[in-house]
Tab-separated table of C-alpha atoms and ligand atoms in Angstrom:
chain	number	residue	atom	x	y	z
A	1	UNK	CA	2.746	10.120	6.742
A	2	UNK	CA	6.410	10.371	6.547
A	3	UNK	CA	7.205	7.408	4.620
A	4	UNK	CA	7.290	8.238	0.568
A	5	UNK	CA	6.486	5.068	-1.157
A	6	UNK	CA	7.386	4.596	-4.482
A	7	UNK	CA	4.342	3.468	-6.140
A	8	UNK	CA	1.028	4.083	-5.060
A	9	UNK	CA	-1.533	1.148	-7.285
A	10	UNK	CA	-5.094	2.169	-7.246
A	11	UNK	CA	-7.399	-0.856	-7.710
A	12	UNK	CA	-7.409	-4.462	-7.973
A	13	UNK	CA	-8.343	-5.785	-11.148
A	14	UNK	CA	-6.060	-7.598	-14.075
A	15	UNK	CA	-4.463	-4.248	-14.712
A	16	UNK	CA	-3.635	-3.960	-11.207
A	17	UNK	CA	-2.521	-6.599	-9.931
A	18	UNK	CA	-0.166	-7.060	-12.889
A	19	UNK	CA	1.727	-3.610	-12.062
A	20	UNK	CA	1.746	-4.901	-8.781
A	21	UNK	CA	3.430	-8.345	-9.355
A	22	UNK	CA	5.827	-5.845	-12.350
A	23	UNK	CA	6.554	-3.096	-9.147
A	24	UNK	CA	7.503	-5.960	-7.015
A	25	UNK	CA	9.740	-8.109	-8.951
A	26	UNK	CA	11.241	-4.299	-9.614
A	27	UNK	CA	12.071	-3.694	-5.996
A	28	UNK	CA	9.856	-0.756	-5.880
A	29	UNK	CA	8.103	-2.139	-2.413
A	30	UNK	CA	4.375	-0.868	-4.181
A	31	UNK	CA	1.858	-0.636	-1.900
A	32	UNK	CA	-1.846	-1.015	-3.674
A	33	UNK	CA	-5.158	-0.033	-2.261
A	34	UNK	CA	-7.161	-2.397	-3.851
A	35	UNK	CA	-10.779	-1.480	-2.817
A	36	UNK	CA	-13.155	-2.779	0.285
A	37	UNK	CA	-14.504	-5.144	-3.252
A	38	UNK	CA	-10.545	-5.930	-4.216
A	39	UNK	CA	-10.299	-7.951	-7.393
A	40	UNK	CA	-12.711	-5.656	-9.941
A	41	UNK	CA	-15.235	-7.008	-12.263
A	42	UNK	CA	-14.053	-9.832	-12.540
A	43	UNK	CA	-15.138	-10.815	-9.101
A	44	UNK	CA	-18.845	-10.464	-10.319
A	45	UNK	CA	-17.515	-13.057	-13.631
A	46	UNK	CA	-18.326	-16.412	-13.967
A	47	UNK	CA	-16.283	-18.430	-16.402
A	48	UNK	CA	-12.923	-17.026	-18.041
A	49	UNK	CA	-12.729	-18.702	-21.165
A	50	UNK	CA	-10.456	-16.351	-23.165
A	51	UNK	CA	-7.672	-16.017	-20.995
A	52	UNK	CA	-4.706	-17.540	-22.572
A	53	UNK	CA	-2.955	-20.414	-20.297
A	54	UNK	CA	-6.596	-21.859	-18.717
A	55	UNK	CA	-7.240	-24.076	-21.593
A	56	UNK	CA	-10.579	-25.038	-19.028
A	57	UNK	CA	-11.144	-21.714	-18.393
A	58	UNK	CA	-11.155	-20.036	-14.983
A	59	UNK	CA	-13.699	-18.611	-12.372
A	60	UNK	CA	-13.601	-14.464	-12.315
A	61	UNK	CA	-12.997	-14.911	-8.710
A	62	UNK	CA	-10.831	-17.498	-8.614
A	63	UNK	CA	-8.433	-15.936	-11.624
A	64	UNK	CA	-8.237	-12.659	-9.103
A	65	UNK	CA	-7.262	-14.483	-6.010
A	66	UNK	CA	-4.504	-16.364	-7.678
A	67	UNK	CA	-3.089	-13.173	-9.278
A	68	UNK	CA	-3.407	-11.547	-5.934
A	69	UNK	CA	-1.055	-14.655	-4.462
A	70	UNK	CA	1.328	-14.234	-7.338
A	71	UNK	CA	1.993	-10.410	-6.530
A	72	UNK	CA	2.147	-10.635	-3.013
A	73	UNK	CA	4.658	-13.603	-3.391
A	74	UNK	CA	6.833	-10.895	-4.912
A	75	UNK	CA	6.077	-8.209	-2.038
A	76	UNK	CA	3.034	-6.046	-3.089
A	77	UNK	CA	1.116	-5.304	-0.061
A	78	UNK	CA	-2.408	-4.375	-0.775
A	79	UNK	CA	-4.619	-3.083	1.289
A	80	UNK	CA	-8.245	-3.720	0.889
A	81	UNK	CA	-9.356	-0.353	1.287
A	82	UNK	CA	-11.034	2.329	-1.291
A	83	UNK	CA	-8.802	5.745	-1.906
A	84	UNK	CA	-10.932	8.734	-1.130
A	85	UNK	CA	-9.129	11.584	-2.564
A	86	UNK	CA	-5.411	12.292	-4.380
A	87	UNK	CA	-3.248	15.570	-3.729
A	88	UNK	CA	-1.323	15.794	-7.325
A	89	UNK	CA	-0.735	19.670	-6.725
A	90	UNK	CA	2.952	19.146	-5.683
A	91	UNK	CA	5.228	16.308	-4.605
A	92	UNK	CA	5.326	13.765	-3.497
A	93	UNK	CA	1.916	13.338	-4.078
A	94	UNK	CA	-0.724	12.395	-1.432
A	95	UNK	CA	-3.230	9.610	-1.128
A	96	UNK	CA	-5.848	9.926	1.067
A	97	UNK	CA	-7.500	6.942	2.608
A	98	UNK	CA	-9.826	6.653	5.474
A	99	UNK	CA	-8.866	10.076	6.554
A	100	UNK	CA	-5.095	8.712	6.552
A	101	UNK	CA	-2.228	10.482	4.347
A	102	UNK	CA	-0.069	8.137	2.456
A	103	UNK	CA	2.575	10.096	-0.074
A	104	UNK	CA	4.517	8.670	-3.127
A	105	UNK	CA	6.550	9.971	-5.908
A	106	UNK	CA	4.385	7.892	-8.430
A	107	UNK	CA	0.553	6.735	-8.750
A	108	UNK	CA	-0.750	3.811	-11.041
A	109	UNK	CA	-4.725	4.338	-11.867
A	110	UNK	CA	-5.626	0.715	-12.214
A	111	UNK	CA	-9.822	1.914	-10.564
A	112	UNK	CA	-11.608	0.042	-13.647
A	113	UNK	CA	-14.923	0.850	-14.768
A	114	UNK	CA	-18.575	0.695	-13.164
A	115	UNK	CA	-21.819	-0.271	-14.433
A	116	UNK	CA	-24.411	2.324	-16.520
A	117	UNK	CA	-27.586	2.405	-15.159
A	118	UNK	CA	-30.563	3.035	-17.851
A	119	UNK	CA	-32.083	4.995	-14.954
A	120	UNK	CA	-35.607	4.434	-16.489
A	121	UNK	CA	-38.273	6.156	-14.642
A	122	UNK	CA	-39.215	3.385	-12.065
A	123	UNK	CA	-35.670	1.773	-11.293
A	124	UNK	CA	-34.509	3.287	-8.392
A	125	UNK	CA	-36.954	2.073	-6.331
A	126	UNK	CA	-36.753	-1.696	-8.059
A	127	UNK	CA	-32.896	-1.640	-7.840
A	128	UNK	CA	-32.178	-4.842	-5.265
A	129	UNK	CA	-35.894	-5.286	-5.724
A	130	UNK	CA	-35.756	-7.317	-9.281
A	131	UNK	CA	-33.530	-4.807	-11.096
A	132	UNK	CA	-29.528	-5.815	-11.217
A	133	UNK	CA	-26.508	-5.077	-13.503
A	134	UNK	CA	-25.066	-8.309	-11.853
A	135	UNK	CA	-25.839	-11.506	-13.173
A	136	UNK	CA	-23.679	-13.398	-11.155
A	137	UNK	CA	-24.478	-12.112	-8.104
A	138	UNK	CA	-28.455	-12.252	-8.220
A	139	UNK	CA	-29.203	-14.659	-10.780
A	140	UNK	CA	-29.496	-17.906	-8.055
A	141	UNK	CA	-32.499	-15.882	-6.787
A	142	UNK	CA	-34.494	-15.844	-9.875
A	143	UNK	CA	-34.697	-19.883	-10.012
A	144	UNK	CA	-37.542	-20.787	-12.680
A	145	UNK	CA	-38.386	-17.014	-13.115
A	146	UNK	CA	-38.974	-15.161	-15.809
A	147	UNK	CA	-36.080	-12.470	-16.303
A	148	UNK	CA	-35.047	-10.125	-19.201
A	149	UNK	CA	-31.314	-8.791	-20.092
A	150	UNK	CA	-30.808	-5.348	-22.083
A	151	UNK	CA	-28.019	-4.713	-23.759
A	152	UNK	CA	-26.271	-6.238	-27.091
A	153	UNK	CA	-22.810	-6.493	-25.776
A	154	UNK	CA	-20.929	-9.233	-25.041
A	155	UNK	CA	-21.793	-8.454	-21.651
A	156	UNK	CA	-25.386	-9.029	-22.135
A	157	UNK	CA	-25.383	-12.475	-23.801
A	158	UNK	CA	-22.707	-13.918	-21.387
A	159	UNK	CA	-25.056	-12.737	-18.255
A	160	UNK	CA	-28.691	-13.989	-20.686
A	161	UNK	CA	-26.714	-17.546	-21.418
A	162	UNK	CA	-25.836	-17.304	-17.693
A	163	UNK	CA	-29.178	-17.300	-16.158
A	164	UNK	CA	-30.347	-20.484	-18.072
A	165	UNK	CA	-29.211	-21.956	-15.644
A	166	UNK	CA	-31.986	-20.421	-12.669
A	167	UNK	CA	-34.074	-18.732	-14.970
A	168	UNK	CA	-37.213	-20.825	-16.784
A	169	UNK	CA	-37.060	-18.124	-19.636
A	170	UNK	CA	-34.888	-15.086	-19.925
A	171	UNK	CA	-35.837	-12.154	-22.496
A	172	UNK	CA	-32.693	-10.168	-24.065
A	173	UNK	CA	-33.826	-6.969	-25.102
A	174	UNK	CA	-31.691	-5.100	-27.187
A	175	UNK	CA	-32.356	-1.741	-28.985
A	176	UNK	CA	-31.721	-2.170	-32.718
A	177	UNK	CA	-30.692	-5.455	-34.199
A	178	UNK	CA	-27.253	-5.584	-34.515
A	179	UNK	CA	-25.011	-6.751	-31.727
A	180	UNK	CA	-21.850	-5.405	-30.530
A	181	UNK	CA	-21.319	-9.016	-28.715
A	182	UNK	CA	-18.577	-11.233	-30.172
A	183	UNK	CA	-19.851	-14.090	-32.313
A	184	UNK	CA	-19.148	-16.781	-30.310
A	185	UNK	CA	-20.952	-15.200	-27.284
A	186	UNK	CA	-24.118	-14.515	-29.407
A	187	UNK	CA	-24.348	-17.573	-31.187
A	188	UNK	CA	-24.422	-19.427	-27.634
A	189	UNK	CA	-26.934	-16.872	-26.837
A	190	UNK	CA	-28.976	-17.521	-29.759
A	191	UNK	CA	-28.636	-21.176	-29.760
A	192	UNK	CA	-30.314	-21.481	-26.001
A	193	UNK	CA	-33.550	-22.320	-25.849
A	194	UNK	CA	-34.526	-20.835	-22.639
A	195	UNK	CA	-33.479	-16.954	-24.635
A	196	UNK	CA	-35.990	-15.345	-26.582
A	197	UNK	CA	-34.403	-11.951	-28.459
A	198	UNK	CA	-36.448	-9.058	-29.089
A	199	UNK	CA	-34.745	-6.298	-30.897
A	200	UNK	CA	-35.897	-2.807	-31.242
A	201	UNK	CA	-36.683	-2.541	-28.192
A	202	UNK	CA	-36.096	-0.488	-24.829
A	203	UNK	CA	-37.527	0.074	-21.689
A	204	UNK	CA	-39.950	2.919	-21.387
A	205	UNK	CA	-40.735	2.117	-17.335
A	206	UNK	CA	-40.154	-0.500	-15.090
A	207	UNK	CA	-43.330	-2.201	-14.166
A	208	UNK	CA	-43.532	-3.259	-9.881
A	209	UNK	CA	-46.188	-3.962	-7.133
A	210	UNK	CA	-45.378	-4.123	-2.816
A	211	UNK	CA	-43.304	-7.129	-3.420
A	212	UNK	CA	-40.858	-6.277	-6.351
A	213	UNK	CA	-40.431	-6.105	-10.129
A	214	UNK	CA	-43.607	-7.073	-12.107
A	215	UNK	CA	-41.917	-6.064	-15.643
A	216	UNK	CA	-41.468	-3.001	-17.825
A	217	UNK	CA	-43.279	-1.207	-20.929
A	218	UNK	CA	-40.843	-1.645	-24.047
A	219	UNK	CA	-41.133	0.872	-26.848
A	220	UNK	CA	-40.136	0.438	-30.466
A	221	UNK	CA	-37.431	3.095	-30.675
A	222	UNK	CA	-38.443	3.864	-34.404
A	223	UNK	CA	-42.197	4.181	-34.058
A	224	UNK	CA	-42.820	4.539	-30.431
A	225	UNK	CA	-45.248	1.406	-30.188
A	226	UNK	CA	-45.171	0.032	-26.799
A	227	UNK	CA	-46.251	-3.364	-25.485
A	228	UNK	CA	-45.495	-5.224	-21.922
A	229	UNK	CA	-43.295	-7.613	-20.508
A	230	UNK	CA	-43.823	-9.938	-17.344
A	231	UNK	CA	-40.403	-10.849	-15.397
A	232	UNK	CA	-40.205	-10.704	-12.046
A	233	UNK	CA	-35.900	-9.825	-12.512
A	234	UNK	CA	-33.897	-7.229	-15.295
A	235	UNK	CA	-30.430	-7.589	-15.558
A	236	UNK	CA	-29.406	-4.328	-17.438
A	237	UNK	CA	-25.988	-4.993	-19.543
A	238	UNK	CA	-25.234	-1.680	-21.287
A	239	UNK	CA	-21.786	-0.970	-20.474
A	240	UNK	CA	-19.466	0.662	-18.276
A	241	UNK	CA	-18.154	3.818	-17.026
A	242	UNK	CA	-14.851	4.926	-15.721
A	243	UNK	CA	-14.017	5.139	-12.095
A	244	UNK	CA	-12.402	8.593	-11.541
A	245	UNK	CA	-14.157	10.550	-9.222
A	246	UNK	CA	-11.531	10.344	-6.689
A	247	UNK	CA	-8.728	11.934	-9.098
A	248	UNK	CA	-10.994	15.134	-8.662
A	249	UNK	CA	-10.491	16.783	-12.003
A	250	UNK	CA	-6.920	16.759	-11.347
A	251	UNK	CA	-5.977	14.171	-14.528
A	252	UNK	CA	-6.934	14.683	-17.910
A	253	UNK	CA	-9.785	12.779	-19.400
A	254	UNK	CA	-11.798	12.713	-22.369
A	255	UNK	CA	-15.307	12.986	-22.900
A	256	UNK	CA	-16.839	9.809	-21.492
A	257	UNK	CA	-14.293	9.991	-18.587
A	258	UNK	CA	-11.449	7.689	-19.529
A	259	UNK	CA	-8.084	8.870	-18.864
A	260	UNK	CA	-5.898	9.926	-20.917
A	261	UNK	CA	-2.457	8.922	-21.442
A	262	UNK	CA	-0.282	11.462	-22.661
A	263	UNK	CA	3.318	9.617	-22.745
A	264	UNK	CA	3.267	5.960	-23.200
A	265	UNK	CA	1.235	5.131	-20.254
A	266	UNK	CA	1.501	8.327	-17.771
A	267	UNK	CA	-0.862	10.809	-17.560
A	268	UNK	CA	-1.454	14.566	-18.183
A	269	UNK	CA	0.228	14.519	-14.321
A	270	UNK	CA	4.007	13.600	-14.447
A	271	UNK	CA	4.459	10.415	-12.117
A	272	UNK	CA	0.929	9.638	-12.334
A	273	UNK	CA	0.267	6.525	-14.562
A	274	UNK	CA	-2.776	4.701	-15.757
A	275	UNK	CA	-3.626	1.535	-17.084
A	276	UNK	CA	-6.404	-1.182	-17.655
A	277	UNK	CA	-10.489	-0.142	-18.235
A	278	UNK	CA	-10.087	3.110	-16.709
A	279	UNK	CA	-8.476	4.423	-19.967
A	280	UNK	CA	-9.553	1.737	-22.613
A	281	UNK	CA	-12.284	2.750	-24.491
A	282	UNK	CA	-11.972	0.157	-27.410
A	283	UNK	CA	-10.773	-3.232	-26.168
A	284	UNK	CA	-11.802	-3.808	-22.376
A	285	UNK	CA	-10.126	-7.382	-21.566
A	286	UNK	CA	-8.686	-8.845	-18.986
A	287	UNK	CA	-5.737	-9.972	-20.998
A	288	UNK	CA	-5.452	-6.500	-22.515
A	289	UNK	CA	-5.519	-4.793	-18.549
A	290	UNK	CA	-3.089	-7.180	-17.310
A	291	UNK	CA	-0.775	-6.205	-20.481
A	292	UNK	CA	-1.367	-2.505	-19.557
A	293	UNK	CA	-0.799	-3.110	-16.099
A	294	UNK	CA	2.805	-4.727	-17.062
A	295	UNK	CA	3.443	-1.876	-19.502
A	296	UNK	CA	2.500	1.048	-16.195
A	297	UNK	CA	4.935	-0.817	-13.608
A	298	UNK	CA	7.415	-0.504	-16.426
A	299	UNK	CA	6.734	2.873	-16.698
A	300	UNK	CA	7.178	4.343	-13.491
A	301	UNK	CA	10.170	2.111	-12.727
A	302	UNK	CA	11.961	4.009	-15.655
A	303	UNK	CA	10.395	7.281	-14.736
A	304	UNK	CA	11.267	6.645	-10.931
A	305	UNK	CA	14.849	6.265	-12.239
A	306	UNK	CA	14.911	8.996	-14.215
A	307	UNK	CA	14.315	11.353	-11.211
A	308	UNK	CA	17.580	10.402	-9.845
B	401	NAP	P1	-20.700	-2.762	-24.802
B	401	NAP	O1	-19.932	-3.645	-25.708
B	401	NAP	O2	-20.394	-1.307	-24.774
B	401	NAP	O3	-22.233	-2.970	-25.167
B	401	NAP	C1	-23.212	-2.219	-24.551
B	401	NAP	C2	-24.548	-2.552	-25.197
B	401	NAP	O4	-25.562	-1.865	-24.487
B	401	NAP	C3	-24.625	-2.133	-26.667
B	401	NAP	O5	-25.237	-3.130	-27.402
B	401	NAP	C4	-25.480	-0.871	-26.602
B	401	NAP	O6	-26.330	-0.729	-27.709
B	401	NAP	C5	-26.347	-1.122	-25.397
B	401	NAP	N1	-26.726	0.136	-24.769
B	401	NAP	C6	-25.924	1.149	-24.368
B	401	NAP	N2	-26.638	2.127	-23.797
B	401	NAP	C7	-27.925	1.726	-23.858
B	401	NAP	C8	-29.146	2.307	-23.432
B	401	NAP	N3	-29.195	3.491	-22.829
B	401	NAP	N4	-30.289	1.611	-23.644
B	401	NAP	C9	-30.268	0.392	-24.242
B	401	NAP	N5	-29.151	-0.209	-24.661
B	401	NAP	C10	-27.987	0.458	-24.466
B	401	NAP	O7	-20.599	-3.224	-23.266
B	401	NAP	P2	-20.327	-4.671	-22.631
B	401	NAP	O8	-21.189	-5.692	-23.243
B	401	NAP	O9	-20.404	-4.455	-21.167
B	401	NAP	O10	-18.831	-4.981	-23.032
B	401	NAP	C11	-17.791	-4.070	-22.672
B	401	NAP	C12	-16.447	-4.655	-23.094
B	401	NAP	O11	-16.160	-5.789	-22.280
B	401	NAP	C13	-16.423	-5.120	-24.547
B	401	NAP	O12	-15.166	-4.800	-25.080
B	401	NAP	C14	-16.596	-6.610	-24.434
B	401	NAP	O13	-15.976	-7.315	-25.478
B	401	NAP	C15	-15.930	-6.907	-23.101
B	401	NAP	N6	-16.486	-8.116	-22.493
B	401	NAP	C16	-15.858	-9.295	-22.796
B	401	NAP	C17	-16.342	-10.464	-22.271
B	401	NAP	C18	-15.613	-11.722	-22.600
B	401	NAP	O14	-14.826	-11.745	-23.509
B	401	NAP	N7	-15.852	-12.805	-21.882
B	401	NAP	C19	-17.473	-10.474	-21.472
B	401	NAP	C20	-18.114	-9.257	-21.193
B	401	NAP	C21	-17.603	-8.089	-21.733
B	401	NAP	P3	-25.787	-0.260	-29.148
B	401	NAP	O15	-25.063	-1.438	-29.689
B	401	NAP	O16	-27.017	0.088	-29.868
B	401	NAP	O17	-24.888	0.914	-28.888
């Protein structure tokens, strides 16, 4: 408890991991709690392909481990435990982690984003049971099933291409008929035989007997007509939220629950920085986290300096 570090890095993702490897190089000794699932979304990510300097592309996984290696090389020490609660009522400020204390003059908020449940009458019960937001976790299970993706994000046609590979047919349901997705990630999902796209339309109730997911009703948003589909998995693909819940209030965020950043990349709490999909509400990439990440360690080494 006595020790003050100098950095604090919360979470494990692009963003993360590139403070991290920024801190070190720095001298700053950071110490990083990246999570009891270290490595962030991308862990649940097949193929990389947009990552410049992987002209093959790279596994999610794989991509994490190797920027893990790169930052400890330097010195960051990570620890792959989740941060219950933060103290940012006076300083140094206190992290709290499996009921142990840890205080540091500054914090980086690398936590990323979680998955939005549609939270359709019916899911709870069929979550683990046929219902997913994880393609690449539970999509080997479905082999020649019948399964249905909702969403019309990039998100949703990378995880409906995806599970052509297991599925024998796989639905994406999306509820009006333009996508958000990227072109190149919907044409592939158009241009796969095994994906049927029905627009203008979302799930009303999920559909289940004793032994899982049977399907859901789908309504037509602008008349209300219903009709049924039969898939024994749903992979719902509708975004993400913010993980913040451990900052208790005590950092400024806006509406949806991103953080805000107030002077380059710190936060409405002096010392306490933030970078990566827990404050980007517009582009959301790993490239564009691990840039963030850079532009945090930077950040609090100047800010750390300036305390002097
Ligand atoms: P997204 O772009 O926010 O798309 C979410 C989709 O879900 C939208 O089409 C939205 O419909 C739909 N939706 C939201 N709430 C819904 C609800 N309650 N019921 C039915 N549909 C609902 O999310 P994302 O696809 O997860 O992508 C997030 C970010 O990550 C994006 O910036 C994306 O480019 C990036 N990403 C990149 C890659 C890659 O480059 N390899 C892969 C995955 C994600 P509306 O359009 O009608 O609002």
């Amino acid at each position: 408890m006595s020790t003050v570090h100098n950095v604090i890095i919360i979470g494990s993702g692009p963003a993360g991991y590139t403070a991290g490897l920024y801190a070190a190089r720095a001298m700053l000794e950071p110490l990083m709690f990246g999570g009891y699932m270290s490595g962030g979304q991308l862990m649940l990510t097949s193929d990389i392909e947009n990552f410049p300097g992987y002209p093959k592309g790279i596994g999610g996984p794989e991509m994490m481990m190797e920027l893990r290696e790169q930052a400890e090389r330097f010195g960051l020490e990570v620890r792959d435990q989740n941060v219950e609660s933060v103290d940012l009522s006076e300083r140094p400020y206190k992290v709290v982690v499996e009921g142990e204390t840890f205080l540091t003059h500054a914090i980086i908020v690398s936590t990323g984003a979680e998955s939005i449940w549609l939270n359709a009458p019916g899911e709870e019960e069929q979550k683990g049971r046929g219902i997913s937001t994880c393609a690449t976790c539970d999509g080997a299970f479905f082999k020649d099933e019948e399964v249905m993706v909702i969403g019309g994000g990039d998100s949703a046609c990378e995880e409906a291409t995806f599970l052509t590979r297991f599925a024998s047919k796989v639905t994406l349901v999306h509820r009006r008929d333009v996508f958000r997705a990227s072109n190149i990630m919907y044409e592939r999902a158009v241009k796969n035989e095994k994906i049927e796209i029905k627009t203008f339309r979302q799930v009303k109730e999920w559909l289940s007997d004793e032994k899982g997911l049977t399907g859901a009703v789908l309504e037509d948003p602008r008349n209300g007509e219903t009709e049924n589909i039969d898939v024994t998995g749903a992979f719902i693909a509708i975004g993400h939220k913010p993980i913040t819940g451990f900052l208790g209030g005590q950092v400024e965020v806006d509406e949806e629950g991103y953080i805000l950043h107030k002077n380059h990349t710190m936060t409405s709490v002096d010392g306490v920085f933030a970078a990566g999909d827990v404050v980007d509400t517009r582009y959301k990439q790993a490239i564009t986290a691990a840039g963030m990440g850079c532009q945090a360690a930077m950040d609090v080494e100047k800010w750390l300096e300036d305390q002097h």
